[in-house]
PDB file of C-alpha atoms in Angstrom:
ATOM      1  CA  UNK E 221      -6.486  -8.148 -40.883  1.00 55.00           C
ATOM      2  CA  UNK E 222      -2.978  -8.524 -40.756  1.00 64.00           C
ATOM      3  CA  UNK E 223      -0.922 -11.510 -41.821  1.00 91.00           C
ATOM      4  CA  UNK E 224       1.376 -13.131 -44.528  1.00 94.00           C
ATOM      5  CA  UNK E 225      -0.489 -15.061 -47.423  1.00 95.00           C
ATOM      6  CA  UNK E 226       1.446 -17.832 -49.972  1.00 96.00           C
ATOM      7  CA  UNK E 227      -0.483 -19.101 -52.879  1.00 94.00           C
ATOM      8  CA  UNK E 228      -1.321 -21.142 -54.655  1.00 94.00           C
ATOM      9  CA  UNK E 229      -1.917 -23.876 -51.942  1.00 93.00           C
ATOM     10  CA  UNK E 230      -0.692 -26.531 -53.770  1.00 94.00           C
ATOM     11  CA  UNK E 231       1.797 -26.728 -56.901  1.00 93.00           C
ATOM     12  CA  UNK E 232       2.776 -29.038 -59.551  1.00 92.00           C
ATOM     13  CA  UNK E 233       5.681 -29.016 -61.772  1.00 88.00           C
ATOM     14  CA  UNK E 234       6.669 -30.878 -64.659  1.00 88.00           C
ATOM     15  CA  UNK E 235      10.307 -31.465 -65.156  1.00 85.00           C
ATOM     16  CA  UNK E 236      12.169 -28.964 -66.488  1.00 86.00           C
ATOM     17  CA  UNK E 237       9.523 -26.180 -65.443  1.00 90.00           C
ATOM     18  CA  UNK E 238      10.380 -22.896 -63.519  1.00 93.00           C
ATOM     19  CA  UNK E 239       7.439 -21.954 -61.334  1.00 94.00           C
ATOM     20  CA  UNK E 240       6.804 -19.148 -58.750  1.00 96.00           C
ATOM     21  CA  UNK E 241       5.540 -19.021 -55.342  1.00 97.00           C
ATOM     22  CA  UNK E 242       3.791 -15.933 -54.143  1.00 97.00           C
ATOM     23  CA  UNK E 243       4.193 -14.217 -51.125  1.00 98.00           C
ATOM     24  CA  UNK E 244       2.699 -11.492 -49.448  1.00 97.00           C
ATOM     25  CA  UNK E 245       2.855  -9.396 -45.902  1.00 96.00           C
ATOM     26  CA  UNK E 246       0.689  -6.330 -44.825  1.00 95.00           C
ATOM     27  CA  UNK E 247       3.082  -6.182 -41.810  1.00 93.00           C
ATOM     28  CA  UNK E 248       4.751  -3.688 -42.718  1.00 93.00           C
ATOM     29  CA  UNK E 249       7.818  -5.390 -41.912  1.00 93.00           C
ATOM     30  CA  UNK E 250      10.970  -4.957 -43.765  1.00 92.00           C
ATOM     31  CA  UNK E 251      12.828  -8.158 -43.881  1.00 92.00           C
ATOM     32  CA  UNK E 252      11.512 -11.539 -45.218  1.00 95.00           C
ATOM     33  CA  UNK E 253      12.586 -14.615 -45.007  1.00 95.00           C
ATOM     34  CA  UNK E 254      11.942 -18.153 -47.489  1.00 97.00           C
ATOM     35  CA  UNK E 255      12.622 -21.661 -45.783  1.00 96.00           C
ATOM     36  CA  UNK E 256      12.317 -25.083 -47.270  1.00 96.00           C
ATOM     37  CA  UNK E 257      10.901 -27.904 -45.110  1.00 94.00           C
ATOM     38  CA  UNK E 258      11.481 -31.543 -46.088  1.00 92.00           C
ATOM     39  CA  UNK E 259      10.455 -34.316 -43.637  1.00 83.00           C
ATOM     40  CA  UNK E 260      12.122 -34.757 -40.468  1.00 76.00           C
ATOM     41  CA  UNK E 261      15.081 -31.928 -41.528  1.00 78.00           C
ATOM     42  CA  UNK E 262      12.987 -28.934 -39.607  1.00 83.00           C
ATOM     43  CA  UNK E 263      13.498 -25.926 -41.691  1.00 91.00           C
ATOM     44  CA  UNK E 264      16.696 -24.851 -44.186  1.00 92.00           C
ATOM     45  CA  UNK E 265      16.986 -21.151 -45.095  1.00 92.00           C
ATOM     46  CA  UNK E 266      16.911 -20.580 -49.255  1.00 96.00           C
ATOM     47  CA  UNK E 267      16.791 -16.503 -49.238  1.00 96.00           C
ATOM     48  CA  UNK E 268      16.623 -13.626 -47.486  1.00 94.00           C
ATOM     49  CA  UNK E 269      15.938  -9.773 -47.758  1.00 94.00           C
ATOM     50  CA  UNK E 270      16.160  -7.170 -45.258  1.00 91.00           C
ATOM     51  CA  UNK E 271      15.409  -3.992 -47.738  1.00 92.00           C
ATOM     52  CA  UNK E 272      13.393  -3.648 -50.619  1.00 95.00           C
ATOM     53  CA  UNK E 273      15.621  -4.526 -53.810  1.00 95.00           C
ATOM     54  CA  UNK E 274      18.241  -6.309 -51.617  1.00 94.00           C
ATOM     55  CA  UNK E 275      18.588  -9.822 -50.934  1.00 95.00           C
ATOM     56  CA  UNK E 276      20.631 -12.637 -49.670  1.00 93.00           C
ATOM     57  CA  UNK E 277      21.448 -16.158 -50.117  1.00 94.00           C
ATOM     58  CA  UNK E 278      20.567 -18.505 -47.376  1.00 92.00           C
ATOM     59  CA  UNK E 279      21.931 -22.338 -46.429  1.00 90.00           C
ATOM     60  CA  UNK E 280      20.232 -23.791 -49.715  1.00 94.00           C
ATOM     61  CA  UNK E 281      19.678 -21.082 -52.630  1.00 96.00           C
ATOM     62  CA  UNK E 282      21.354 -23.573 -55.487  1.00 96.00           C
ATOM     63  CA  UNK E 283      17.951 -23.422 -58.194  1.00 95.00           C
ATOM     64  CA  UNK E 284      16.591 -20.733 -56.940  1.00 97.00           C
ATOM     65  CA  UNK E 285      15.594 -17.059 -57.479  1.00 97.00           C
ATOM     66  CA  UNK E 286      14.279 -14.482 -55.694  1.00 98.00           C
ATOM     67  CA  UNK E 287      13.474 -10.712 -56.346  1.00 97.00           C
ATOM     68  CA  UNK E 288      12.250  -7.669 -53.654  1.00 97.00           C
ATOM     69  CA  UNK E 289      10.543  -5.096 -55.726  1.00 97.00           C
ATOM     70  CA  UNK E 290       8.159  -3.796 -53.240  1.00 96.00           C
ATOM     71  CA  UNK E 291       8.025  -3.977 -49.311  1.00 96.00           C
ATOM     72  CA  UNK E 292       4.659  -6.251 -49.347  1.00 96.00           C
ATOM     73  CA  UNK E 293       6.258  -8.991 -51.888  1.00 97.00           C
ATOM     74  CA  UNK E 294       8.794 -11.685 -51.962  1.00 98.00           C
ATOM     75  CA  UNK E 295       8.522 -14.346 -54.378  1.00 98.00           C
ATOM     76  CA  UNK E 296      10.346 -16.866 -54.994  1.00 98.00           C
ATOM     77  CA  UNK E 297      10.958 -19.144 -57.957  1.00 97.00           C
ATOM     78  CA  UNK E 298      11.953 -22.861 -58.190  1.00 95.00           C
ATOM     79  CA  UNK E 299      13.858 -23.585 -61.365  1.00 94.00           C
ATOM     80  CA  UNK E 300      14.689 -26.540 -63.470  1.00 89.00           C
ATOM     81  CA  UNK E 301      18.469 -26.444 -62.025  1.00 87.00           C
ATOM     82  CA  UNK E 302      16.406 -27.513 -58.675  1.00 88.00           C
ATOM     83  CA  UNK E 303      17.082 -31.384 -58.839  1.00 86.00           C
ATOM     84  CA  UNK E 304      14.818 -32.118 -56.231  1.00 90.00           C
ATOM     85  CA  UNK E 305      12.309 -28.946 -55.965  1.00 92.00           C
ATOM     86  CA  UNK E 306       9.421 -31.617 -54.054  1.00 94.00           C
ATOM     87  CA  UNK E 307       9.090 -30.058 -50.438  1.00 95.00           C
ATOM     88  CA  UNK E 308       6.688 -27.687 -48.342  1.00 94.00           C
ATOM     89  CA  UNK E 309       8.097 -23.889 -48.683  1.00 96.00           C
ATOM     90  CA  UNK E 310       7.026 -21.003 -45.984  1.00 95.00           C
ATOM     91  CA  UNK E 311       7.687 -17.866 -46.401  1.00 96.00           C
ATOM     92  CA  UNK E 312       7.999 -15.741 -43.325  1.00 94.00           C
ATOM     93  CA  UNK E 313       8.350 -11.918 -42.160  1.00 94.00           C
ATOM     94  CA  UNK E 314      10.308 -10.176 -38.843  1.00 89.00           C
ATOM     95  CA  UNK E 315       8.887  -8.354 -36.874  1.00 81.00           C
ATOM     96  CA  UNK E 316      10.378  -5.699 -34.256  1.00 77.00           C
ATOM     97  CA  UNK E 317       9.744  -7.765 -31.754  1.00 75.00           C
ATOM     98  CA  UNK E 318      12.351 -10.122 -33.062  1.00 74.00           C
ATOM     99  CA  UNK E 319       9.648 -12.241 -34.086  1.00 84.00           C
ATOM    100  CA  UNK E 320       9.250 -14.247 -37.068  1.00 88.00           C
ATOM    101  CA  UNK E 321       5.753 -14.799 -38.427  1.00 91.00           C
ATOM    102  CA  UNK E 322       4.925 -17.504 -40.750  1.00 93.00           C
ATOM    103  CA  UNK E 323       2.777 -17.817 -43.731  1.00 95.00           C
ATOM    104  CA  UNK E 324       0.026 -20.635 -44.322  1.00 93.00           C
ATOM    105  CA  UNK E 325       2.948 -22.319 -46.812  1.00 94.00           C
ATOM    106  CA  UNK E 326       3.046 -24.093 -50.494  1.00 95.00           C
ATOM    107  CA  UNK E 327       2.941 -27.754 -51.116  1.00 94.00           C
ATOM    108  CA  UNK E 328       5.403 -27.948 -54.130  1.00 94.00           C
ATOM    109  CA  UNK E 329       5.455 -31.229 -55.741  1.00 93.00           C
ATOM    110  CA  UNK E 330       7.196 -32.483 -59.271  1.00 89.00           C
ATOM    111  CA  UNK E 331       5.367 -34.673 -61.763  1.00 84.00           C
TER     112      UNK E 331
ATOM    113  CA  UNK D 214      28.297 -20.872 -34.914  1.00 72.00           C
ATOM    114  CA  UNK D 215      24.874 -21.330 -33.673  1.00 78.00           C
ATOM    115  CA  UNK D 216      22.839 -24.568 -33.320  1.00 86.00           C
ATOM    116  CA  UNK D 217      19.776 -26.478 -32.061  1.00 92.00           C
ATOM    117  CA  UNK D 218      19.339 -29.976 -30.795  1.00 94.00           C
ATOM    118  CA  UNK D 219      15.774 -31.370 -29.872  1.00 96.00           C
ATOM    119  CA  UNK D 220      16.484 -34.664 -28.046  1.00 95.00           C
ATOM    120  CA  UNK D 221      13.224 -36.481 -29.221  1.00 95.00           C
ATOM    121  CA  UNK D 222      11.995 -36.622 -32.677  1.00 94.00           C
ATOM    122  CA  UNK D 223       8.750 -38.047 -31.164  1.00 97.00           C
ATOM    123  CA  UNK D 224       7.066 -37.648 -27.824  1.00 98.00           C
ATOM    124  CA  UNK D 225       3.861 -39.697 -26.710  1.00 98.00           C
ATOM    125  CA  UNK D 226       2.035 -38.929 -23.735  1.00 97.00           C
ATOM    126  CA  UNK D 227      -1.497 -39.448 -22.237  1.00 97.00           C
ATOM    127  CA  UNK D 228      -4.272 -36.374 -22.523  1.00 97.00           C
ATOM    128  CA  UNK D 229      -4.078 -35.014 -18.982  1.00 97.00           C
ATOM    129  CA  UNK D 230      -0.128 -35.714 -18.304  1.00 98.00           C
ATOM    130  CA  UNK D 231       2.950 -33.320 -18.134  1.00 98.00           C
ATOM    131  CA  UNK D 232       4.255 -32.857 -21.533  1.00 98.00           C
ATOM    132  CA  UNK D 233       8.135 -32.119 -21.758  1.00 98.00           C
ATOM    133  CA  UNK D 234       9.809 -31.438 -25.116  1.00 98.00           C
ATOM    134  CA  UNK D 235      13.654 -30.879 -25.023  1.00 98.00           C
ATOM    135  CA  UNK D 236      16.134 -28.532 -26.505  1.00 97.00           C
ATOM    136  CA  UNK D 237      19.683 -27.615 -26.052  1.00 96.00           C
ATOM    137  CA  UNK D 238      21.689 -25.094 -28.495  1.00 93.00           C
ATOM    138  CA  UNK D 239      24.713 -24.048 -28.968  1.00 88.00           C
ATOM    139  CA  UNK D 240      25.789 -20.389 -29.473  1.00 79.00           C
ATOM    140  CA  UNK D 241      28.766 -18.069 -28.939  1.00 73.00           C
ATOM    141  CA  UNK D 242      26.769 -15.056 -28.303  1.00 76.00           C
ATOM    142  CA  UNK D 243      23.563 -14.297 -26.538  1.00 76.00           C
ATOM    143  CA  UNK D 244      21.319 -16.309 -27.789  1.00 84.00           C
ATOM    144  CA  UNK D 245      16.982 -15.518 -28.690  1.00 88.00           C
ATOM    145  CA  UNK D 246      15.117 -18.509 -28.488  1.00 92.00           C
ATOM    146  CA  UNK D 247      12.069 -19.515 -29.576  1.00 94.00           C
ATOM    147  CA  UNK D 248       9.620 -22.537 -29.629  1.00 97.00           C
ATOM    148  CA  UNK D 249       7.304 -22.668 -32.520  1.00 96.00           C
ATOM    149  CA  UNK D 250       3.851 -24.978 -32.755  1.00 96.00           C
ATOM    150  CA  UNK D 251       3.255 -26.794 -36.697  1.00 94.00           C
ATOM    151  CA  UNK D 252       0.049 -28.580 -37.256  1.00 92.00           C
ATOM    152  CA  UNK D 253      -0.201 -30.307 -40.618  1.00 86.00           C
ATOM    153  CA  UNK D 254       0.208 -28.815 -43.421  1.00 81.00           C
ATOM    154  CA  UNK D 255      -0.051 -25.327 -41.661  1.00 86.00           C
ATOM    155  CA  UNK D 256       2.786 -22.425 -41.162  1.00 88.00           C
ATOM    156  CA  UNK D 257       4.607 -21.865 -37.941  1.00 91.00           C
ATOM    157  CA  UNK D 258       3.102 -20.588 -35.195  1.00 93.00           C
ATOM    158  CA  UNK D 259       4.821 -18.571 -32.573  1.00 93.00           C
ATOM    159  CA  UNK D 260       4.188 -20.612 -28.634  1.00 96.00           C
ATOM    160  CA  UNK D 261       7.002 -17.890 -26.789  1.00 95.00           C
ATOM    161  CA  UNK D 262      10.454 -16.958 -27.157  1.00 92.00           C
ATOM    162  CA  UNK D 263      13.384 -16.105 -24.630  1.00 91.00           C
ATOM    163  CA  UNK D 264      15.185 -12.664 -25.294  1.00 82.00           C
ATOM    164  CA  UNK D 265      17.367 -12.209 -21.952  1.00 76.00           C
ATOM    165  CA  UNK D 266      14.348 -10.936 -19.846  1.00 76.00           C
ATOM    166  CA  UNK D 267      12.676 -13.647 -17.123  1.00 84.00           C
ATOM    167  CA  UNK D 268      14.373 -17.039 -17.464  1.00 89.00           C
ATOM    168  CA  UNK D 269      10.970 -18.764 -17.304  1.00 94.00           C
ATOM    169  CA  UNK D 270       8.830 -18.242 -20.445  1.00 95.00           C
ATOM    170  CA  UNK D 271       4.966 -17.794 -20.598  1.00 95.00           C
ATOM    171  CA  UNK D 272       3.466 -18.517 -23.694  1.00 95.00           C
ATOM    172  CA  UNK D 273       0.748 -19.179 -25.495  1.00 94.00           C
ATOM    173  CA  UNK D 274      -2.476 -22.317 -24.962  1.00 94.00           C
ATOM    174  CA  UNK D 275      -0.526 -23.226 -21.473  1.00 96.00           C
ATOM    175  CA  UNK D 276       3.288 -23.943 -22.467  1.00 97.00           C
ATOM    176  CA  UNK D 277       5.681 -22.364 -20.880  1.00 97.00           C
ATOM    177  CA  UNK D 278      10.041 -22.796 -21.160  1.00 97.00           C
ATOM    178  CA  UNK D 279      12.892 -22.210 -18.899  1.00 94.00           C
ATOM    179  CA  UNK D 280      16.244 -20.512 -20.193  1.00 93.00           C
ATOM    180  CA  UNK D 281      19.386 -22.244 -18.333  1.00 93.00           C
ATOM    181  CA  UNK D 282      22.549 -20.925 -19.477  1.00 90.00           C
ATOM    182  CA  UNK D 283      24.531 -24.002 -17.497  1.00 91.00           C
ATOM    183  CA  UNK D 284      23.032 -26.337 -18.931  1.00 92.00           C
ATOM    184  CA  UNK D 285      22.771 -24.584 -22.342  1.00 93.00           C
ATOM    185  CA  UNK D 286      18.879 -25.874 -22.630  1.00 95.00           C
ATOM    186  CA  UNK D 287      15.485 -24.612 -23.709  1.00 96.00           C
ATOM    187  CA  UNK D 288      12.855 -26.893 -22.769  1.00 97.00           C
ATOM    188  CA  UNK D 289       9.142 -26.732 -23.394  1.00 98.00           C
ATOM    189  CA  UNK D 290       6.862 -27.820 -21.056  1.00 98.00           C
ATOM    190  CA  UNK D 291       3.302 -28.381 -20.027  1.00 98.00           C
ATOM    191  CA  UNK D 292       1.419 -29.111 -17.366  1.00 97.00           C
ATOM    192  CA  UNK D 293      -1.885 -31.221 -18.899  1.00 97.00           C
ATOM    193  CA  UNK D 294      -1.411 -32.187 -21.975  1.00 97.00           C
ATOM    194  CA  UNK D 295      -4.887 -31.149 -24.790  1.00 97.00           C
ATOM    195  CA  UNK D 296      -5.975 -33.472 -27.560  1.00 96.00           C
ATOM    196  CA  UNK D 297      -5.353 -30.503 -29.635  1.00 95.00           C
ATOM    197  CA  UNK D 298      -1.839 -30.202 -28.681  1.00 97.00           C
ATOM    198  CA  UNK D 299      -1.280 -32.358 -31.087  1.00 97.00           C
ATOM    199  CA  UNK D 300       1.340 -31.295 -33.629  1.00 96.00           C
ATOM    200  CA  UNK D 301       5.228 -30.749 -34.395  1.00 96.00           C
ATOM    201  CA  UNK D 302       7.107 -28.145 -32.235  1.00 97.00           C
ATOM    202  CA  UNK D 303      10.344 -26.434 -33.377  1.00 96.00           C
ATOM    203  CA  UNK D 304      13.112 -25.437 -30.880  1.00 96.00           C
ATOM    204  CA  UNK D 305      15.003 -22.083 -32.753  1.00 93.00           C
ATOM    205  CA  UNK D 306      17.993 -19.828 -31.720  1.00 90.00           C
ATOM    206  CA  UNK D 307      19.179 -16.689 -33.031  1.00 85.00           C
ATOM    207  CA  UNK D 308      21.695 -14.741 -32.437  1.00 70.00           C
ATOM    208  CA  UNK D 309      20.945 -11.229 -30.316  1.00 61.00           C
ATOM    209  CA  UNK D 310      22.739  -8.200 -33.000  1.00 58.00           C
ATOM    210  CA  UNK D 311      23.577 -11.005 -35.522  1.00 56.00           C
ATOM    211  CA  UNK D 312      21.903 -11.025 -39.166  1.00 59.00           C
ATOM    212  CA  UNK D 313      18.535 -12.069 -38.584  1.00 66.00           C
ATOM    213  CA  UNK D 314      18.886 -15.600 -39.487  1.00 76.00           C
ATOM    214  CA  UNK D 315      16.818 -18.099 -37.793  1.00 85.00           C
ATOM    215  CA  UNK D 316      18.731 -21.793 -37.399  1.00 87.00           C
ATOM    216  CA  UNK D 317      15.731 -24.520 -36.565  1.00 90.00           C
ATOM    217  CA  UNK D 318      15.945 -27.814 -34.916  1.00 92.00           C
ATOM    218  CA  UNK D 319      14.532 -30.212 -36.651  1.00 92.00           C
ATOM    219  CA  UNK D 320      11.613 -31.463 -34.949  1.00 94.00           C
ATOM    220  CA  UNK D 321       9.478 -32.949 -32.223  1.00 96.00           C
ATOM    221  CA  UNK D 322       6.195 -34.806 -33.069  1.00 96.00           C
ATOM    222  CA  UNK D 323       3.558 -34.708 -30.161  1.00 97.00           C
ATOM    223  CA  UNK D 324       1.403 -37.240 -30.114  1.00 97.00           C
ATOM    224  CA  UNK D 325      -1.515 -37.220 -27.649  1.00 97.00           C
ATOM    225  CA  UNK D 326      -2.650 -40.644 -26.137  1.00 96.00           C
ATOM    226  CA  UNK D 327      -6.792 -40.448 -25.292  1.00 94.00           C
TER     227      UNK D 327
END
């Protein structure tokens, strides 16, 4: 059925590490969205794409990267110029409804 | 500029009561709004969203919203609150023909009292 999946779960990083964090729509939908969520802050936009191969920077996008190479995929990747990378991360897709929908999210947290 | 204020960060009421979770925002241009549902460690769940149609807002698992342009407010409510209800809710506007960005508040934790 149809949906948006993240993986892995949970994520650990050492300092210094770059990691990636997948995600996926069979939507069909063309633009999609990554948000950071830290505790009591709701969520902060890092990047955006509305196209394949086109994206944009959101509120937050210092130390991180993103790339749109197919319709179905959007990951993004937390680098080391992240100071403080710990949070929850969803990734999410629009709909033509105007309607965002929301992946299961990543628990990212730095050793 | 666009922006959302939820007026509790936590809201405790008995299983059975009204439940009432606020939200005012602030935008130049006509506004969508939306109420999302996040239970622990979860994604975001849509509950409804206003897009200039009906004022009042049906959504889903018994909530419902009113749009009032005076008073520039968005509030969620419901009439019997569930033990399952449980769970943070997000007040969001966009702007109608603006780029797609989403601006969140930043939270109301439900807590249901047995």
């Amino acid at each position: 059925d149809g949906g948006i999946t993240q993986s892995p779960k949970y994520l650990f990083r050492k300092e210094g590490q770059n990691v990636t964090l997948s995600c996926e729509q069979n939507l069909n939908h063309d633009a999609m969205y990554w948000y950071r969520q830290d505790p009591g802050q709701g969520l902060r936009l890092i990047y955006y794409s509305q196209i394949v191969n086109d994206f944009q920077k959101g509120d937050i996008a210092e130390g991180y990267s993103v790339s749109r190479e197919k319709k179905e995929s959007f990951p993004l990747t937390v680098t080391s110029a992240q100071k403080n990378p710990t949070a929850f991360y969803l990734c999410a897709s629009l709909g033509v409804t105007d309607t965002q929908y929301f992946g299961p999210g990543t628990r990212l947290t730095v050793l | 500029a666009q922006s959302v204020t939820q007026l509790d960060s936590h809201v405790s009421v008995s299983e059975g009561t009204p439940v009432l979770l606020r939200c005012n925002y602030s935008s130049s241009y006509s506004p969508s709004l939306f109420w999302y549902v996040q239970h622990p460690n979860k994604g975001l769940q849509l509950l409804l969203k206003y897009t200039s149609a009906a004022t009042l807002v049906k959504g889903i698992n018994g909530f419902e919203a009113e749009f009032k342009k005076s008073e520039t407010s968005f509030h969620l409510t419901k009439p019997s609150a569930h033990m399952s209800d449980a769970a943070e809710y997000f007040c969001v506007v966009r702007i109608l023909g603006g780029n797609e960005k989403l601006t969140f508040g930043t939270g109301t934790r439900l807590t249901i009292i047995p």
